[in-house]
């Protein structure tokens, strides 16, 4: 959970961030977004060097092809199930962010809560998680999709619960318009069936025009424009892993029978200017450039470094 920057006039307003953020949101035509994304990626390559050295295998090629065509791609698990279970157990034992700004055990959340997130510090402190989100296969796919070395611009772990009194925005069909080009990694940290609020994605909607204002879409609107057969619903056991270009229409379903715990990570061309980044000091052995918005590496950390963009 990364805090938001102030993008509207008032105390703490940051005009430059607002200009960059709303500027890219006004480009709604795919051809314009592709052209400007190409130029930004070229600029990143000039600053960060040529082709990245992460290996490219058959899975990378298949996933990349699916992402470009469909906007959604399934991946084999990045680590053994035992490691995913260790990560899931860590979060089950950690405190979530409370409505009043404090922290409390997930079991003590108010009845009827729709969702609960963990603080950025809690997420980054999870053993093995940074290695997972920096998996060479994932970085290779992200680099190939973006056209340059990726920036990890958001990361979060969230519970969604059944029997909630309210629906969150992410539980209705919508688009993310966070950067000129980006994609997300999703990993289920619990078993997810039809009653656990599975992720839904409208195939091929990532390469379609959208309006100036972001809003929620009804099921009828989606079926009328794209066809009901285009809605992919992702269910699976703990460790189910997939990537999506969430400029495409998607939603996280409202659980009806059991909760869902999920990790999501965003890889983008640039920082998300709607966020206020506060990097956490770390000695993690990960790529300094990709992780610069989340981690502030100590001087003696022996990680491969890149210049900030």
CSV table of C-alpha atoms in Angstrom, one decimal:
chain,number,residue,atom,x,y,z
A,1,UNK,CA,0.0,0.0,0.0
A,2,UNK,CA,1.7,3.2,-1.3
A,3,UNK,CA,0.3,6.5,-0.1
A,4,UNK,CA,-1.2,8.9,-2.7
A,5,UNK,CA,0.3,12.3,-3.6
A,6,UNK,CA,-1.8,15.4,-3.5
A,7,UNK,CA,-2.9,16.1,-7.1
A,8,UNK,CA,-5.5,18.7,-6.5
A,9,UNK,CA,-4.9,22.3,-5.3
A,10,UNK,CA,-4.5,22.5,-1.5
A,11,UNK,CA,-1.9,21.8,1.1
A,12,UNK,CA,0.9,19.6,-0.3
A,13,UNK,CA,-0.3,20.0,-3.9
A,14,UNK,CA,2.3,18.9,-6.4
A,15,UNK,CA,1.6,20.6,-9.7
A,16,UNK,CA,4.4,18.7,-11.6
A,17,UNK,CA,3.1,15.3,-10.5
A,18,UNK,CA,-0.5,16.3,-11.4
A,19,UNK,CA,0.6,17.5,-14.9
A,20,UNK,CA,2.4,14.2,-15.6
A,21,UNK,CA,-0.3,12.0,-14.2
A,22,UNK,CA,-3.3,13.7,-15.8
A,23,UNK,CA,-1.4,14.3,-19.0
A,24,UNK,CA,-1.0,10.6,-19.8
A,25,UNK,CA,-4.6,9.9,-18.8
A,26,UNK,CA,-5.8,12.3,-21.5
A,27,UNK,CA,-4.3,10.2,-24.2
A,28,UNK,CA,-7.1,7.8,-24.8
A,29,UNK,CA,-6.3,6.6,-28.3
A,30,UNK,CA,-4.2,3.4,-28.5
A,31,UNK,CA,-2.1,4.6,-31.4
A,32,UNK,CA,-1.0,7.7,-29.4
A,33,UNK,CA,-0.2,5.8,-26.3
A,34,UNK,CA,1.8,3.3,-28.3
A,35,UNK,CA,3.8,6.0,-30.0
A,36,UNK,CA,4.6,7.9,-26.8
A,37,UNK,CA,5.4,4.7,-25.0
A,38,UNK,CA,7.9,3.8,-27.7
A,39,UNK,CA,9.6,7.2,-27.2
A,40,UNK,CA,9.7,6.9,-23.4
A,41,UNK,CA,11.1,3.3,-23.6
A,42,UNK,CA,13.8,4.5,-26.0
A,43,UNK,CA,14.8,7.3,-23.6
A,44,UNK,CA,15.0,4.7,-20.7
A,45,UNK,CA,17.2,2.5,-22.9
A,46,UNK,CA,19.6,5.4,-23.5
A,47,UNK,CA,19.9,6.0,-19.8
A,48,UNK,CA,19.9,2.4,-18.6
A,49,UNK,CA,21.7,0.7,-21.4
A,50,UNK,CA,20.7,-1.7,-24.2
A,51,UNK,CA,19.1,-5.2,-23.9
A,52,UNK,CA,18.8,-6.5,-20.4
A,53,UNK,CA,20.6,-9.7,-19.5
A,54,UNK,CA,17.7,-11.6,-17.9
A,55,UNK,CA,17.2,-14.9,-19.7
A,56,UNK,CA,14.4,-15.3,-22.3
A,57,UNK,CA,13.0,-18.9,-22.5
A,58,UNK,CA,10.0,-20.5,-24.3
A,59,UNK,CA,7.7,-19.5,-21.4
A,60,UNK,CA,8.7,-15.9,-21.7
A,61,UNK,CA,7.9,-15.9,-25.4
A,62,UNK,CA,4.5,-17.6,-24.9
A,63,UNK,CA,3.5,-15.2,-22.1
A,64,UNK,CA,4.6,-12.2,-24.1
A,65,UNK,CA,2.6,-13.3,-27.1
A,66,UNK,CA,-0.5,-13.8,-25.0
A,67,UNK,CA,-0.1,-10.4,-23.3
A,68,UNK,CA,0.3,-8.6,-26.6
A,69,UNK,CA,-2.7,-10.4,-28.1
A,70,UNK,CA,-5.1,-10.9,-25.2
A,71,UNK,CA,-3.8,-8.6,-22.5
A,72,UNK,CA,-3.8,-11.6,-20.1
A,73,UNK,CA,-1.4,-14.5,-19.7
A,74,UNK,CA,-1.0,-17.4,-17.2
A,75,UNK,CA,2.5,-18.2,-15.9
A,76,UNK,CA,3.7,-21.4,-14.2
A,77,UNK,CA,4.4,-20.9,-10.5
A,78,UNK,CA,7.6,-18.8,-9.9
A,79,UNK,CA,8.6,-20.7,-6.8
A,80,UNK,CA,7.6,-24.0,-5.2
A,81,UNK,CA,4.3,-24.2,-3.4
A,82,UNK,CA,6.0,-24.5,0.0
A,83,UNK,CA,7.6,-21.1,-0.6
A,84,UNK,CA,4.3,-19.5,-1.5
A,85,UNK,CA,2.8,-21.0,1.6
A,86,UNK,CA,5.5,-19.5,3.7
A,87,UNK,CA,4.7,-16.1,2.2
A,88,UNK,CA,1.0,-16.6,2.8
A,89,UNK,CA,1.6,-17.7,6.4
A,90,UNK,CA,3.7,-14.5,7.0
A,91,UNK,CA,0.8,-12.3,5.9
A,92,UNK,CA,-1.8,-14.3,7.8
A,93,UNK,CA,0.3,-13.6,10.9
A,94,UNK,CA,1.0,-9.9,10.1
A,95,UNK,CA,-1.2,-6.9,11.0
A,96,UNK,CA,-3.2,-5.1,8.3
A,97,UNK,CA,-3.9,-1.4,8.0
A,98,UNK,CA,-6.9,-0.4,10.1
A,99,UNK,CA,-9.5,2.1,9.0
A,100,UNK,CA,-8.3,4.6,11.6
A,101,UNK,CA,-4.7,4.5,10.2
A,102,UNK,CA,-3.4,2.1,12.8
A,103,UNK,CA,-2.7,-1.7,12.5
A,104,UNK,CA,-4.5,-4.7,13.8
A,105,UNK,CA,-4.7,-8.4,13.3
A,106,UNK,CA,-6.9,-9.4,10.3
A,107,UNK,CA,-9.2,-11.3,12.7
A,108,UNK,CA,-10.0,-8.1,14.5
A,109,UNK,CA,-11.3,-6.1,11.5
A,110,UNK,CA,-14.8,-4.7,11.8
A,111,UNK,CA,-17.5,-7.1,10.7
A,112,UNK,CA,-18.5,-6.5,7.1
A,113,UNK,CA,-15.2,-5.1,6.0
A,114,UNK,CA,-14.8,-5.5,2.2
A,115,UNK,CA,-11.0,-5.5,2.1
A,116,UNK,CA,-7.8,-5.0,4.0
A,117,UNK,CA,-4.3,-4.1,2.9
A,118,UNK,CA,-0.8,-4.4,4.4
A,119,UNK,CA,1.5,-1.5,4.8
A,120,UNK,CA,4.4,-1.2,2.4
A,121,UNK,CA,6.9,-1.8,5.2
A,122,UNK,CA,5.1,-5.1,6.1
A,123,UNK,CA,5.0,-6.2,2.4
A,124,UNK,CA,8.7,-5.5,1.8
A,125,UNK,CA,9.7,-7.2,5.0
A,126,UNK,CA,8.2,-10.5,3.9
A,127,UNK,CA,11.1,-13.1,3.6
A,128,UNK,CA,11.5,-14.1,0.0
A,129,UNK,CA,8.9,-11.7,-1.5
A,130,UNK,CA,11.4,-9.3,-3.1
A,131,UNK,CA,13.2,-12.2,-4.7
A,132,UNK,CA,9.8,-13.4,-6.0
A,133,UNK,CA,8.8,-10.1,-7.6
A,134,UNK,CA,12.3,-9.7,-9.1
A,135,UNK,CA,12.2,-13.2,-10.6
A,136,UNK,CA,14.3,-13.1,-13.8
A,137,UNK,CA,11.5,-14.5,-15.9
A,138,UNK,CA,9.1,-11.8,-14.7
A,139,UNK,CA,11.6,-9.0,-15.3
A,140,UNK,CA,12.4,-10.4,-18.8
A,141,UNK,CA,8.7,-10.5,-19.7
A,142,UNK,CA,8.1,-7.0,-18.3
A,143,UNK,CA,11.2,-5.6,-20.2
A,144,UNK,CA,10.1,-7.2,-23.5
A,145,UNK,CA,6.5,-5.9,-23.1
A,146,UNK,CA,7.5,-2.3,-22.1
A,147,UNK,CA,10.5,-2.1,-24.5
A,148,UNK,CA,13.0,-1.2,-21.8
A,149,UNK,CA,14.1,-2.0,-18.2
A,150,UNK,CA,11.0,-2.0,-16.0
A,151,UNK,CA,10.2,0.1,-13.0
A,152,UNK,CA,8.4,-1.6,-10.1
A,153,UNK,CA,5.9,1.2,-9.5
A,154,UNK,CA,3.5,-0.4,-7.0
A,155,UNK,CA,3.3,-3.5,-4.9
A,156,UNK,CA,0.6,-4.6,-2.5
A,157,UNK,CA,-1.0,-7.6,-0.7
A,158,UNK,CA,-4.7,-7.4,-0.1
A,159,UNK,CA,-7.5,-9.4,1.5
A,160,UNK,CA,-11.0,-9.3,0.2
A,161,UNK,CA,-13.8,-10.7,2.3
A,162,UNK,CA,-17.3,-12.3,1.8
A,163,UNK,CA,-20.4,-10.9,3.4
A,164,UNK,CA,-19.2,-7.3,3.1
A,165,UNK,CA,-21.6,-4.4,3.4
A,166,UNK,CA,-19.9,-2.4,0.6
A,167,UNK,CA,-18.2,-2.9,-2.7
A,168,UNK,CA,-14.8,-1.3,-3.4
A,169,UNK,CA,-14.1,0.3,-6.8
A,170,UNK,CA,-11.7,-2.5,-7.8
A,171,UNK,CA,-14.6,-5.0,-7.4
A,172,UNK,CA,-16.4,-3.4,-10.4
A,173,UNK,CA,-15.2,-3.6,-14.0
A,174,UNK,CA,-12.7,-0.7,-14.6
A,175,UNK,CA,-9.4,0.3,-16.2
A,176,UNK,CA,-6.2,1.3,-14.6
A,177,UNK,CA,-4.6,4.3,-16.3
A,178,UNK,CA,-1.4,4.6,-14.2
A,179,UNK,CA,1.3,5.1,-16.8
A,180,UNK,CA,1.8,5.2,-20.6
A,181,UNK,CA,2.5,1.5,-20.6
A,182,UNK,CA,2.5,-1.0,-17.7
A,183,UNK,CA,1.5,-4.5,-16.7
A,184,UNK,CA,0.8,-6.3,-13.4
A,185,UNK,CA,1.8,-9.6,-11.9
A,186,UNK,CA,-0.8,-11.3,-9.8
A,187,UNK,CA,-0.2,-14.3,-7.4
A,188,UNK,CA,-3.0,-15.9,-5.4
A,189,UNK,CA,-1.8,-16.4,-1.8
A,190,UNK,CA,-5.0,-18.4,-1.0
A,191,UNK,CA,-7.0,-21.0,-3.0
A,192,UNK,CA,-9.4,-19.0,-5.2
A,193,UNK,CA,-12.6,-20.6,-6.6
A,194,UNK,CA,-15.8,-19.0,-8.0
A,195,UNK,CA,-16.9,-18.0,-4.5
A,196,UNK,CA,-13.6,-16.4,-3.5
A,197,UNK,CA,-13.8,-13.3,-5.6
A,198,UNK,CA,-11.6,-14.4,-8.6
A,199,UNK,CA,-9.9,-11.9,-10.9
A,200,UNK,CA,-11.8,-11.2,-14.2
A,201,UNK,CA,-10.3,-9.7,-17.3
A,202,UNK,CA,-11.8,-8.7,-20.6
A,203,UNK,CA,-9.6,-10.2,-23.3
A,204,UNK,CA,-8.3,-7.8,-25.9
A,205,UNK,CA,-9.7,-4.8,-24.1
A,206,UNK,CA,-6.2,-3.5,-23.4
A,207,UNK,CA,-5.8,-2.2,-26.9
A,208,UNK,CA,-9.1,-0.3,-27.2
A,209,UNK,CA,-9.9,3.4,-26.7
A,210,UNK,CA,-11.4,4.7,-23.6
A,211,UNK,CA,-13.0,7.9,-22.3
A,212,UNK,CA,-11.3,10.9,-20.5
A,213,UNK,CA,-13.0,10.0,-17.2
A,214,UNK,CA,-12.3,6.6,-15.6
A,215,UNK,CA,-15.5,4.9,-14.3
A,216,UNK,CA,-16.9,1.6,-13.4
A,217,UNK,CA,-18.6,-0.5,-16.1
A,218,UNK,CA,-21.6,-2.7,-15.7
A,219,UNK,CA,-21.6,-6.4,-16.7
A,220,UNK,CA,-24.2,-5.5,-19.4
A,221,UNK,CA,-21.9,-2.7,-20.8
A,222,UNK,CA,-19.0,-5.2,-21.0
A,223,UNK,CA,-21.0,-7.9,-22.7
A,224,UNK,CA,-22.6,-5.4,-25.2
A,225,UNK,CA,-19.2,-4.0,-26.2
A,226,UNK,CA,-16.9,-6.9,-26.0
A,227,UNK,CA,-19.1,-10.0,-25.7
A,228,UNK,CA,-19.5,-12.2,-22.7
A,229,UNK,CA,-17.2,-14.8,-24.1
A,230,UNK,CA,-14.3,-12.3,-23.8
A,231,UNK,CA,-14.5,-12.3,-20.0
A,232,UNK,CA,-11.8,-14.6,-18.5
A,233,UNK,CA,-12.2,-15.6,-14.9
A,234,UNK,CA,-9.0,-16.7,-13.2
A,235,UNK,CA,-9.5,-19.3,-10.5
A,236,UNK,CA,-6.9,-21.7,-9.1
A,237,UNK,CA,-5.0,-22.9,-6.0
A,238,UNK,CA,-2.6,-20.9,-3.9
A,239,UNK,CA,0.3,-20.0,-6.1
A,240,UNK,CA,-1.7,-19.4,-9.3
A,241,UNK,CA,0.2,-16.8,-11.2
A,242,UNK,CA,-0.7,-14.5,-14.1
A,243,UNK,CA,0.1,-11.2,-15.7
A,244,UNK,CA,-2.2,-8.7,-17.3
A,245,UNK,CA,-2.1,-5.3,-18.9
A,246,UNK,CA,-4.7,-3.7,-16.7
A,247,UNK,CA,-5.3,-0.8,-19.0
A,248,UNK,CA,-7.7,-3.5,-20.2
A,249,UNK,CA,-11.1,-3.8,-18.4
A,250,UNK,CA,-10.9,-6.0,-15.3
A,251,UNK,CA,-12.2,-6.4,-11.8
A,252,UNK,CA,-11.7,-8.4,-8.6
A,253,UNK,CA,-14.9,-10.2,-7.8
A,254,UNK,CA,-16.7,-9.8,-4.5
A,255,UNK,CA,-16.2,-13.0,-2.5
A,256,UNK,CA,-19.4,-14.8,-1.5
A,257,UNK,CA,-18.2,-17.9,0.4
A,258,UNK,CA,-14.5,-17.4,1.4
A,259,UNK,CA,-11.8,-14.7,1.5
A,260,UNK,CA,-9.1,-14.1,-1.1
A,261,UNK,CA,-5.5,-13.1,-0.4
A,262,UNK,CA,-3.5,-11.8,-3.4
A,263,UNK,CA,-0.2,-10.2,-4.2
A,264,UNK,CA,-0.1,-7.7,-7.1
A,265,UNK,CA,3.0,-5.9,-8.5
A,266,UNK,CA,3.0,-3.3,-11.2
A,267,UNK,CA,5.9,-2.9,-13.7
A,268,UNK,CA,5.8,0.3,-15.7
A,269,UNK,CA,7.9,2.7,-17.9
A,270,UNK,CA,7.9,5.5,-15.3
A,271,UNK,CA,6.8,6.0,-11.7
A,272,UNK,CA,3.1,6.4,-11.1
A,273,UNK,CA,2.9,10.1,-10.4
A,274,UNK,CA,-0.3,9.7,-8.4
A,275,UNK,CA,1.8,8.0,-5.7
A,276,UNK,CA,4.1,9.5,-3.0
A,277,UNK,CA,7.0,7.1,-2.8
A,278,UNK,CA,8.9,6.7,0.4
A,279,UNK,CA,11.6,4.1,-0.2
A,280,UNK,CA,12.5,1.7,2.6
A,281,UNK,CA,16.2,1.2,3.5
A,282,UNK,CA,17.2,-2.3,2.4
A,283,UNK,CA,20.2,-4.5,1.7
A,284,UNK,CA,18.2,-6.7,-0.7
A,285,UNK,CA,20.2,-8.2,-3.6
A,286,UNK,CA,17.9,-6.9,-6.3
A,287,UNK,CA,18.3,-4.6,-9.3
A,288,UNK,CA,18.7,-1.0,-7.9
A,289,UNK,CA,17.0,0.7,-10.9
A,290,UNK,CA,13.9,-1.6,-11.0
A,291,UNK,CA,13.4,-1.2,-7.3
A,292,UNK,CA,14.4,2.4,-6.7
A,293,UNK,CA,10.9,3.6,-5.9
A,294,UNK,CA,10.5,1.0,-3.1
A,295,UNK,CA,14.0,0.5,-1.8
A,296,UNK,CA,16.8,2.8,-0.7
A,297,UNK,CA,19.9,0.6,-0.8
A,298,UNK,CA,22.5,1.1,1.8
A,299,UNK,CA,25.9,2.2,0.4
A,300,UNK,CA,27.6,-1.2,0.9
A,301,UNK,CA,24.7,-3.3,-0.6
A,302,UNK,CA,26.2,-5.4,-3.3
A,303,UNK,CA,23.4,-5.1,-5.9
A,304,UNK,CA,23.7,-4.2,-9.5
A,305,UNK,CA,22.9,-0.5,-9.8
A,306,UNK,CA,21.2,1.7,-12.4
A,307,UNK,CA,20.9,5.4,-12.7
A,308,UNK,CA,17.4,6.8,-11.6
A,309,UNK,CA,15.3,8.1,-14.5
